[in-house]
Amino acid sequence: MTTIGFIGAGKIGSQLARLALANGHSVVLSNSRGPATLASLVSELGPKARAGSVREAAQAGEIVVVTIPLKNYQAVPVEPLAGKVVIDTNNYYPQRDGQIAALDDESTTTAELLQQHLPLSRVVKAFNHIYAAELTTHGQPAGSKQRRALVIAGDDQQAKRTVAHLIDQFGFDTVDAGPLSEGWRIQRDTPGYGPRRTAEELRRDLAAARRYSQM
């Protein structure tokens, strides 16, 4: 099984770690406050979970999940993530992140910012449009009627296949929105952001999405 590193261990990160462990993977968790602050979470998660520094999580993970406030994306270490699949769960909230000009004028997307920061990594947008608690309660076996779907976007096809396989393990269908530049179709305030959707419904939501400037 895979070792998954987590840069960020908040609501989304901790729930994804639970799913990873339930499916036989190992996890290395990190946050900005240091490994000691994760002791209780690691104890709860069990022997296949451990805490480390951000760099240690980046080095240990065969797949690495970046799940931190967007304003801190430039603190993600570059070198240990070279060549790796990096899952970006981030969303842009100006009240939390401050104004980011390239997002305000819609010349780029959140995941493209991370990809630009990690030029040798293979960034895939995922898990950004589902409430944390629903990650561990909405999953169903493949083929289930009305199975919930989640969106991915990315520029590397192999990386997207890797993440889609992980999403399937976690109990969800996958809808591919296309390249990272199309990731805006599942950002906050778009039709698919938040509600439970099947793959068919989610494809309709992606097609109906509008840029902020068009709203």
PDB file of C-alpha atoms in Angstrom:
ATOM      1  CA  MET A   1       0.000   0.000   0.000  1.00  0.00           C
ATOM      2  CA  THR A   2       0.936   3.633  -0.387  1.00  0.00           C
ATOM      3  CA  THR A   3       2.331   6.066   2.150  1.00  0.00           C
ATOM      4  CA  ILE A   4       0.367   9.320   1.946  1.00  0.00           C
ATOM      5  CA  GLY A   5       1.889  12.480   3.359  1.00  0.00           C
ATOM      6  CA  PHE A   6      -0.262  15.303   4.658  1.00  0.00           C
ATOM      7  CA  ILE A   7       0.815  18.933   4.722  1.00  0.00           C
ATOM      8  CA  GLY A   8      -1.970  20.174   6.934  1.00  0.00           C
ATOM      9  CA  ALA A   9      -3.976  18.044   9.360  1.00  0.00           C
ATOM     10  CA  GLY A  10      -7.138  20.045   9.917  1.00  0.00           C
ATOM     11  CA  LYS A  11     -10.684  18.932   9.174  1.00  0.00           C
ATOM     12  CA  ILE A  12     -10.129  17.781   5.602  1.00  0.00           C
ATOM     13  CA  GLY A  13      -6.640  16.398   6.211  1.00  0.00           C
ATOM     14  CA  SER A  14      -7.604  14.355   9.257  1.00  0.00           C
ATOM     15  CA  GLN A  15     -10.653  12.896   7.522  1.00  0.00           C
ATOM     16  CA  LEU A  16      -8.653  11.944   4.447  1.00  0.00           C
ATOM     17  CA  ALA A  17      -6.087  10.343   6.735  1.00  0.00           C
ATOM     18  CA  ARG A  18      -8.860   8.233   8.298  1.00  0.00           C
ATOM     19  CA  LEU A  19      -9.976   7.112   4.839  1.00  0.00           C
ATOM     20  CA  ALA A  20      -6.417   6.313   3.812  1.00  0.00           C
ATOM     21  CA  LEU A  21      -5.842   4.172   6.882  1.00  0.00           C
ATOM     22  CA  ALA A  22      -9.192   2.413   6.476  1.00  0.00           C
ATOM     23  CA  ASN A  23      -8.057   1.402   2.993  1.00  0.00           C
ATOM     24  CA  GLY A  24      -4.717   0.002   4.069  1.00  0.00           C
ATOM     25  CA  HIS A  25      -2.414   2.952   3.464  1.00  0.00           C
ATOM     26  CA  SER A  26       0.051   4.501   5.906  1.00  0.00           C
ATOM     27  CA  VAL A  27       0.014   8.230   6.674  1.00  0.00           C
ATOM     28  CA  VAL A  28       2.509  10.845   7.815  1.00  0.00           C
ATOM     29  CA  LEU A  29       0.820  13.948   9.173  1.00  0.00           C
ATOM     30  CA  SER A  30       2.257  17.430   9.565  1.00  0.00           C
ATOM     31  CA  ASN A  31       1.164  20.945  10.344  1.00  0.00           C
ATOM     32  CA  SER A  32       2.714  24.366  10.867  1.00  0.00           C
ATOM     33  CA  ARG A  33       2.848  23.943  14.654  1.00  0.00           C
ATOM     34  CA  GLY A  34       5.027  20.854  14.811  1.00  0.00           C
ATOM     35  CA  PRO A  35       4.612  17.084  15.345  1.00  0.00           C
ATOM     36  CA  ALA A  36       3.966  17.296  19.084  1.00  0.00           C
ATOM     37  CA  THR A  37       0.650  19.063  18.461  1.00  0.00           C
ATOM     38  CA  LEU A  38      -0.557  16.031  16.492  1.00  0.00           C
ATOM     39  CA  ALA A  39       0.092  13.463  19.235  1.00  0.00           C
ATOM     40  CA  SER A  40      -3.560  12.946  20.181  1.00  0.00           C
ATOM     41  CA  LEU A  41      -4.677  12.601  16.557  1.00  0.00           C
ATOM     42  CA  VAL A  42      -1.897  10.109  15.781  1.00  0.00           C
ATOM     43  CA  SER A  43      -2.785   8.122  18.893  1.00  0.00           C
ATOM     44  CA  GLU A  44      -6.397   7.965  17.746  1.00  0.00           C
ATOM     45  CA  LEU A  45      -5.469   6.942  14.208  1.00  0.00           C
ATOM     46  CA  GLY A  46      -3.265   4.037  15.273  1.00  0.00           C
ATOM     47  CA  PRO A  47       0.052   2.399  14.423  1.00  0.00           C
ATOM     48  CA  LYS A  48       0.076   3.126  10.682  1.00  0.00           C
ATOM     49  CA  ALA A  49      -0.039   6.875  11.365  1.00  0.00           C
ATOM     50  CA  ARG A  50       2.805   9.055  12.525  1.00  0.00           C
ATOM     51  CA  ALA A  51       3.543  12.752  12.805  1.00  0.00           C
ATOM     52  CA  GLY A  52       6.498  14.577  11.357  1.00  0.00           C
ATOM     53  CA  SER A  53       7.656  17.951  10.162  1.00  0.00           C
ATOM     54  CA  VAL A  54       6.233  19.359   6.948  1.00  0.00           C
ATOM     55  CA  ARG A  55       9.418  18.351   5.146  1.00  0.00           C
ATOM     56  CA  GLU A  56       9.275  14.837   6.605  1.00  0.00           C
ATOM     57  CA  ALA A  57       5.679  14.396   5.439  1.00  0.00           C
ATOM     58  CA  ALA A  58       6.658  15.638   1.972  1.00  0.00           C
ATOM     59  CA  GLN A  59       9.618  13.261   1.814  1.00  0.00           C
ATOM     60  CA  ALA A  60       7.781  10.219   3.167  1.00  0.00           C
ATOM     61  CA  GLY A  61       4.653  10.473   1.052  1.00  0.00           C
ATOM     62  CA  GLU A  62       4.449   8.687  -2.264  1.00  0.00           C
ATOM     63  CA  ILE A  63       1.336  10.823  -2.697  1.00  0.00           C
ATOM     64  CA  VAL A  64       1.180  14.103  -0.759  1.00  0.00           C
ATOM     65  CA  VAL A  65      -1.955  16.030   0.148  1.00  0.00           C
ATOM     66  CA  VAL A  66      -1.651  19.808   0.561  1.00  0.00           C
ATOM     67  CA  THR A  67      -4.553  20.912   2.712  1.00  0.00           C
ATOM     68  CA  ILE A  68      -3.631  24.263   4.257  1.00  0.00           C
ATOM     69  CA  PRO A  69      -4.996  27.790   3.996  1.00  0.00           C
ATOM     70  CA  LEU A  70      -4.280  28.975   0.465  1.00  0.00           C
ATOM     71  CA  LYS A  71      -2.379  32.029   1.721  1.00  0.00           C
ATOM     72  CA  ASN A  72       0.364  29.653   2.960  1.00  0.00           C
ATOM     73  CA  TYR A  73       0.899  27.703  -0.267  1.00  0.00           C
ATOM     74  CA  GLN A  74       4.388  29.149  -0.829  1.00  0.00           C
ATOM     75  CA  ALA A  75       5.522  27.515   2.431  1.00  0.00           C
ATOM     76  CA  VAL A  76       5.088  24.062   0.866  1.00  0.00           C
ATOM     77  CA  PRO A  77       8.588  22.588   0.361  1.00  0.00           C
ATOM     78  CA  VAL A  78       9.529  22.227  -3.283  1.00  0.00           C
ATOM     79  CA  GLU A  79      12.455  19.816  -3.517  1.00  0.00           C
ATOM     80  CA  PRO A  80      11.043  16.792  -1.634  1.00  0.00           C
ATOM     81  CA  LEU A  81       7.893  16.893  -3.764  1.00  0.00           C
ATOM     82  CA  ALA A  82       9.703  16.735  -7.112  1.00  0.00           C
ATOM     83  CA  GLY A  83       8.159  14.070  -9.337  1.00  0.00           C
ATOM     84  CA  LYS A  84       5.374  13.258  -6.895  1.00  0.00           C
ATOM     85  CA  VAL A  85       1.606  13.383  -7.206  1.00  0.00           C
ATOM     86  CA  VAL A  86       0.438  16.306  -5.062  1.00  0.00           C
ATOM     87  CA  ILE A  87      -3.269  16.597  -4.235  1.00  0.00           C
ATOM     88  CA  ASP A  88      -4.449  20.181  -3.763  1.00  0.00           C
ATOM     89  CA  THR A  89      -7.604  20.587  -1.663  1.00  0.00           C
ATOM     90  CA  ASN A  90      -7.351  24.360  -1.324  1.00  0.00           C
ATOM     91  CA  ASN A  91     -10.001  26.999  -1.854  1.00  0.00           C
ATOM     92  CA  TYR A  92      -9.686  30.776  -2.053  1.00  0.00           C
ATOM     93  CA  TYR A  93     -11.381  32.722   0.714  1.00  0.00           C
ATOM     94  CA  PRO A  94     -10.233  36.374   0.540  1.00  0.00           C
ATOM     95  CA  GLN A  95     -11.412  37.066   4.081  1.00  0.00           C
ATOM     96  CA  ARG A  96      -8.945  34.411   5.282  1.00  0.00           C
ATOM     97  CA  ASP A  97      -6.266  34.481   2.588  1.00  0.00           C
ATOM     98  CA  GLY A  98      -6.146  38.177   1.745  1.00  0.00           C
ATOM     99  CA  GLN A  99      -6.565  39.401  -1.804  1.00  0.00           C
ATOM    100  CA  ILE A 100      -4.600  37.439  -4.411  1.00  0.00           C
ATOM    101  CA  ALA A 101      -4.564  39.511  -7.595  1.00  0.00           C
ATOM    102  CA  ALA A 102      -4.185  36.612 -10.045  1.00  0.00           C
ATOM    103  CA  LEU A 103      -7.255  34.933  -8.554  1.00  0.00           C
ATOM    104  CA  ASP A 104      -9.229  38.155  -8.320  1.00  0.00           C
ATOM    105  CA  ASP A 105      -8.721  38.865 -12.040  1.00  0.00           C
ATOM    106  CA  GLU A 106      -9.274  35.156 -12.798  1.00  0.00           C
ATOM    107  CA  SER A 107      -6.064  34.835 -14.793  1.00  0.00           C
ATOM    108  CA  THR A 108      -5.203  31.629 -12.914  1.00  0.00           C
ATOM    109  CA  THR A 109      -6.683  29.111 -10.488  1.00  0.00           C
ATOM    110  CA  THR A 110      -5.759  27.987  -6.992  1.00  0.00           C
ATOM    111  CA  ALA A 111      -4.253  24.715  -8.194  1.00  0.00           C
ATOM    112  CA  GLU A 112      -2.287  26.459 -10.928  1.00  0.00           C
ATOM    113  CA  LEU A 113      -0.715  28.651  -8.241  1.00  0.00           C
ATOM    114  CA  LEU A 114       0.433  25.536  -6.396  1.00  0.00           C
ATOM    115  CA  GLN A 115       1.644  23.922  -9.623  1.00  0.00           C
ATOM    116  CA  GLN A 116       3.651  27.032 -10.441  1.00  0.00           C
ATOM    117  CA  HIS A 117       5.206  26.830  -6.964  1.00  0.00           C
ATOM    118  CA  LEU A 118       5.948  23.099  -7.459  1.00  0.00           C
ATOM    119  CA  PRO A 119       7.149  22.980 -11.083  1.00  0.00           C
ATOM    120  CA  LEU A 120       8.484  19.410 -10.872  1.00  0.00           C
ATOM    121  CA  SER A 121       5.432  17.962  -9.110  1.00  0.00           C
ATOM    122  CA  ARG A 122       2.210  16.668 -10.654  1.00  0.00           C
ATOM    123  CA  VAL A 123      -0.603  18.612  -9.014  1.00  0.00           C
ATOM    124  CA  VAL A 124      -4.175  17.310  -9.050  1.00  0.00           C
ATOM    125  CA  LYS A 125      -7.107  19.302  -7.701  1.00  0.00           C
ATOM    126  CA  ALA A 126      -9.377  17.141  -5.539  1.00  0.00           C
ATOM    127  CA  PHE A 127     -11.467  17.020  -2.353  1.00  0.00           C
ATOM    128  CA  ASN A 128     -12.076  20.780  -2.307  1.00  0.00           C
ATOM    129  CA  HIS A 129     -15.869  20.752  -2.753  1.00  0.00           C
ATOM    130  CA  ILE A 130     -17.048  18.331  -0.068  1.00  0.00           C
ATOM    131  CA  TYR A 131     -17.608  18.995   3.624  1.00  0.00           C
ATOM    132  CA  ALA A 132     -15.017  17.235   5.778  1.00  0.00           C
ATOM    133  CA  ALA A 133     -17.500  15.129   7.744  1.00  0.00           C
ATOM    134  CA  GLU A 134     -19.031  13.801   4.521  1.00  0.00           C
ATOM    135  CA  LEU A 135     -15.732  12.293   3.409  1.00  0.00           C
ATOM    136  CA  THR A 136     -16.128   9.494   5.944  1.00  0.00           C
ATOM    137  CA  THR A 137     -19.919   9.194   5.819  1.00  0.00           C
ATOM    138  CA  HIS A 138     -20.902   9.499   2.131  1.00  0.00           C
ATOM    139  CA  GLY A 139     -18.607   6.883   0.597  1.00  0.00           C
ATOM    140  CA  GLN A 140     -20.169   3.789  -1.025  1.00  0.00           C
ATOM    141  CA  PRO A 141     -18.842   0.728  -2.874  1.00  0.00           C
ATOM    142  CA  ALA A 142     -18.247   1.044  -6.614  1.00  0.00           C
ATOM    143  CA  GLY A 143     -21.420   0.462  -8.590  1.00  0.00           C
ATOM    144  CA  SER A 144     -23.732   1.649  -5.822  1.00  0.00           C
ATOM    145  CA  LYS A 145     -26.843   3.407  -7.003  1.00  0.00           C
ATOM    146  CA  GLN A 146     -26.619   7.192  -6.588  1.00  0.00           C
ATOM    147  CA  ARG A 147     -22.955   6.974  -5.564  1.00  0.00           C
ATOM    148  CA  ARG A 148     -21.544  10.422  -4.841  1.00  0.00           C
ATOM    149  CA  ALA A 149     -18.950  11.785  -7.241  1.00  0.00           C
ATOM    150  CA  LEU A 150     -16.000  14.100  -6.704  1.00  0.00           C
ATOM    151  CA  VAL A 151     -14.185  16.298  -9.211  1.00  0.00           C
ATOM    152  CA  ILE A 152     -10.533  16.180 -10.173  1.00  0.00           C
ATOM    153  CA  ALA A 153      -8.557  18.502 -12.436  1.00  0.00           C
ATOM    154  CA  GLY A 154      -4.952  18.193 -13.507  1.00  0.00           C
ATOM    155  CA  ASP A 155      -2.461  18.493 -16.335  1.00  0.00           C
ATOM    156  CA  ASP A 156      -0.878  15.033 -15.922  1.00  0.00           C
ATOM    157  CA  GLN A 157      -3.065  12.118 -17.011  1.00  0.00           C
ATOM    158  CA  GLN A 158      -1.214   9.471 -15.034  1.00  0.00           C
ATOM    159  CA  ALA A 159      -1.414  11.578 -11.882  1.00  0.00           C
ATOM    160  CA  LYS A 160      -5.160  11.978 -12.403  1.00  0.00           C
ATOM    161  CA  ARG A 161      -5.547   8.214 -12.776  1.00  0.00           C
ATOM    162  CA  THR A 162      -3.676   7.734  -9.503  1.00  0.00           C
ATOM    163  CA  VAL A 163      -5.950  10.165  -7.677  1.00  0.00           C
ATOM    164  CA  ALA A 164      -9.096   8.749  -9.298  1.00  0.00           C
ATOM    165  CA  HIS A 165      -8.111   5.286  -8.056  1.00  0.00           C
ATOM    166  CA  LEU A 166      -7.672   6.689  -4.552  1.00  0.00           C
ATOM    167  CA  ILE A 167     -11.064   8.421  -4.731  1.00  0.00           C
ATOM    168  CA  ASP A 168     -12.673   5.155  -5.814  1.00  0.00           C
ATOM    169  CA  GLN A 169     -11.057   3.374  -2.864  1.00  0.00           C
ATOM    170  CA  PHE A 170     -12.460   6.050  -0.593  1.00  0.00           C
ATOM    171  CA  GLY A 171     -15.982   5.361  -1.862  1.00  0.00           C
ATOM    172  CA  PHE A 172     -16.668   7.942  -4.569  1.00  0.00           C
ATOM    173  CA  ASP A 173     -16.945   8.164  -8.340  1.00  0.00           C
ATOM    174  CA  THR A 174     -14.695  10.622 -10.162  1.00  0.00           C
ATOM    175  CA  VAL A 175     -15.540  13.339 -12.670  1.00  0.00           C
ATOM    176  CA  ASP A 176     -12.580  14.753 -14.594  1.00  0.00           C
ATOM    177  CA  ALA A 177     -12.994  18.491 -15.171  1.00  0.00           C
ATOM    178  CA  GLY A 178      -9.941  18.613 -17.432  1.00  0.00           C
ATOM    179  CA  PRO A 179      -6.695  20.559 -16.906  1.00  0.00           C
ATOM    180  CA  LEU A 180      -5.859  22.606 -13.835  1.00  0.00           C
ATOM    181  CA  SER A 181      -7.067  25.703 -15.663  1.00  0.00           C
ATOM    182  CA  GLU A 182     -10.605  24.284 -15.482  1.00  0.00           C
ATOM    183  CA  GLY A 183     -10.475  23.835 -11.713  1.00  0.00           C
ATOM    184  CA  TRP A 184     -12.409  27.078 -11.263  1.00  0.00           C
ATOM    185  CA  ARG A 185     -15.548  25.165 -12.275  1.00  0.00           C
ATOM    186  CA  ILE A 186     -15.703  23.623  -8.794  1.00  0.00           C
ATOM    187  CA  GLN A 187     -14.548  26.592  -6.718  1.00  0.00           C
ATOM    188  CA  ARG A 188     -16.698  28.226  -4.043  1.00  0.00           C
ATOM    189  CA  ASP A 189     -20.095  29.568  -5.175  1.00  0.00           C
ATOM    190  CA  THR A 190     -20.307  27.276  -8.215  1.00  0.00           C
ATOM    191  CA  PRO A 191     -23.247  24.842  -8.519  1.00  0.00           C
ATOM    192  CA  GLY A 192     -21.242  21.728  -7.635  1.00  0.00           C
ATOM    193  CA  TYR A 193     -19.468  23.217  -4.642  1.00  0.00           C
ATOM    194  CA  GLY A 194     -20.867  21.535  -1.539  1.00  0.00           C
ATOM    195  CA  PRO A 195     -23.982  19.523  -2.401  1.00  0.00           C
ATOM    196  CA  ARG A 196     -24.028  15.782  -2.860  1.00  0.00           C
ATOM    197  CA  ARG A 197     -23.991  14.959  -6.573  1.00  0.00           C
ATOM    198  CA  THR A 198     -23.797  11.838  -8.719  1.00  0.00           C
ATOM    199  CA  ALA A 199     -21.339  11.832 -11.613  1.00  0.00           C
ATOM    200  CA  GLU A 200     -24.059  12.790 -14.092  1.00  0.00           C
ATOM    201  CA  GLU A 201     -25.306  15.622 -11.889  1.00  0.00           C
ATOM    202  CA  LEU A 202     -21.795  16.871 -11.263  1.00  0.00           C
ATOM    203  CA  ARG A 203     -21.013  17.017 -14.981  1.00  0.00           C
ATOM    204  CA  ARG A 204     -24.070  19.222 -15.429  1.00  0.00           C
ATOM    205  CA  ASP A 205     -22.889  21.446 -12.581  1.00  0.00           C
ATOM    206  CA  LEU A 206     -19.457  21.831 -14.146  1.00  0.00           C
ATOM    207  CA  ALA A 207     -21.019  22.809 -17.472  1.00  0.00           C
ATOM    208  CA  ALA A 208     -23.263  25.355 -15.741  1.00  0.00           C
ATOM    209  CA  ALA A 209     -20.457  26.989 -13.725  1.00  0.00           C
ATOM    210  CA  ARG A 210     -19.722  30.649 -14.382  1.00  0.00           C
ATOM    211  CA  ARG A 211     -16.728  32.806 -13.615  1.00  0.00           C
ATOM    212  CA  TYR A 212     -17.161  35.289 -10.782  1.00  0.00           C
ATOM    213  CA  SER A 213     -16.988  38.090 -13.326  1.00  0.00           C
ATOM    214  CA  GLN A 214     -19.981  36.561 -15.121  1.00  0.00           C
ATOM    215  CA  MET A 215     -22.158  36.202 -12.020  1.00  0.00           C
TER     216      MET A 215
END
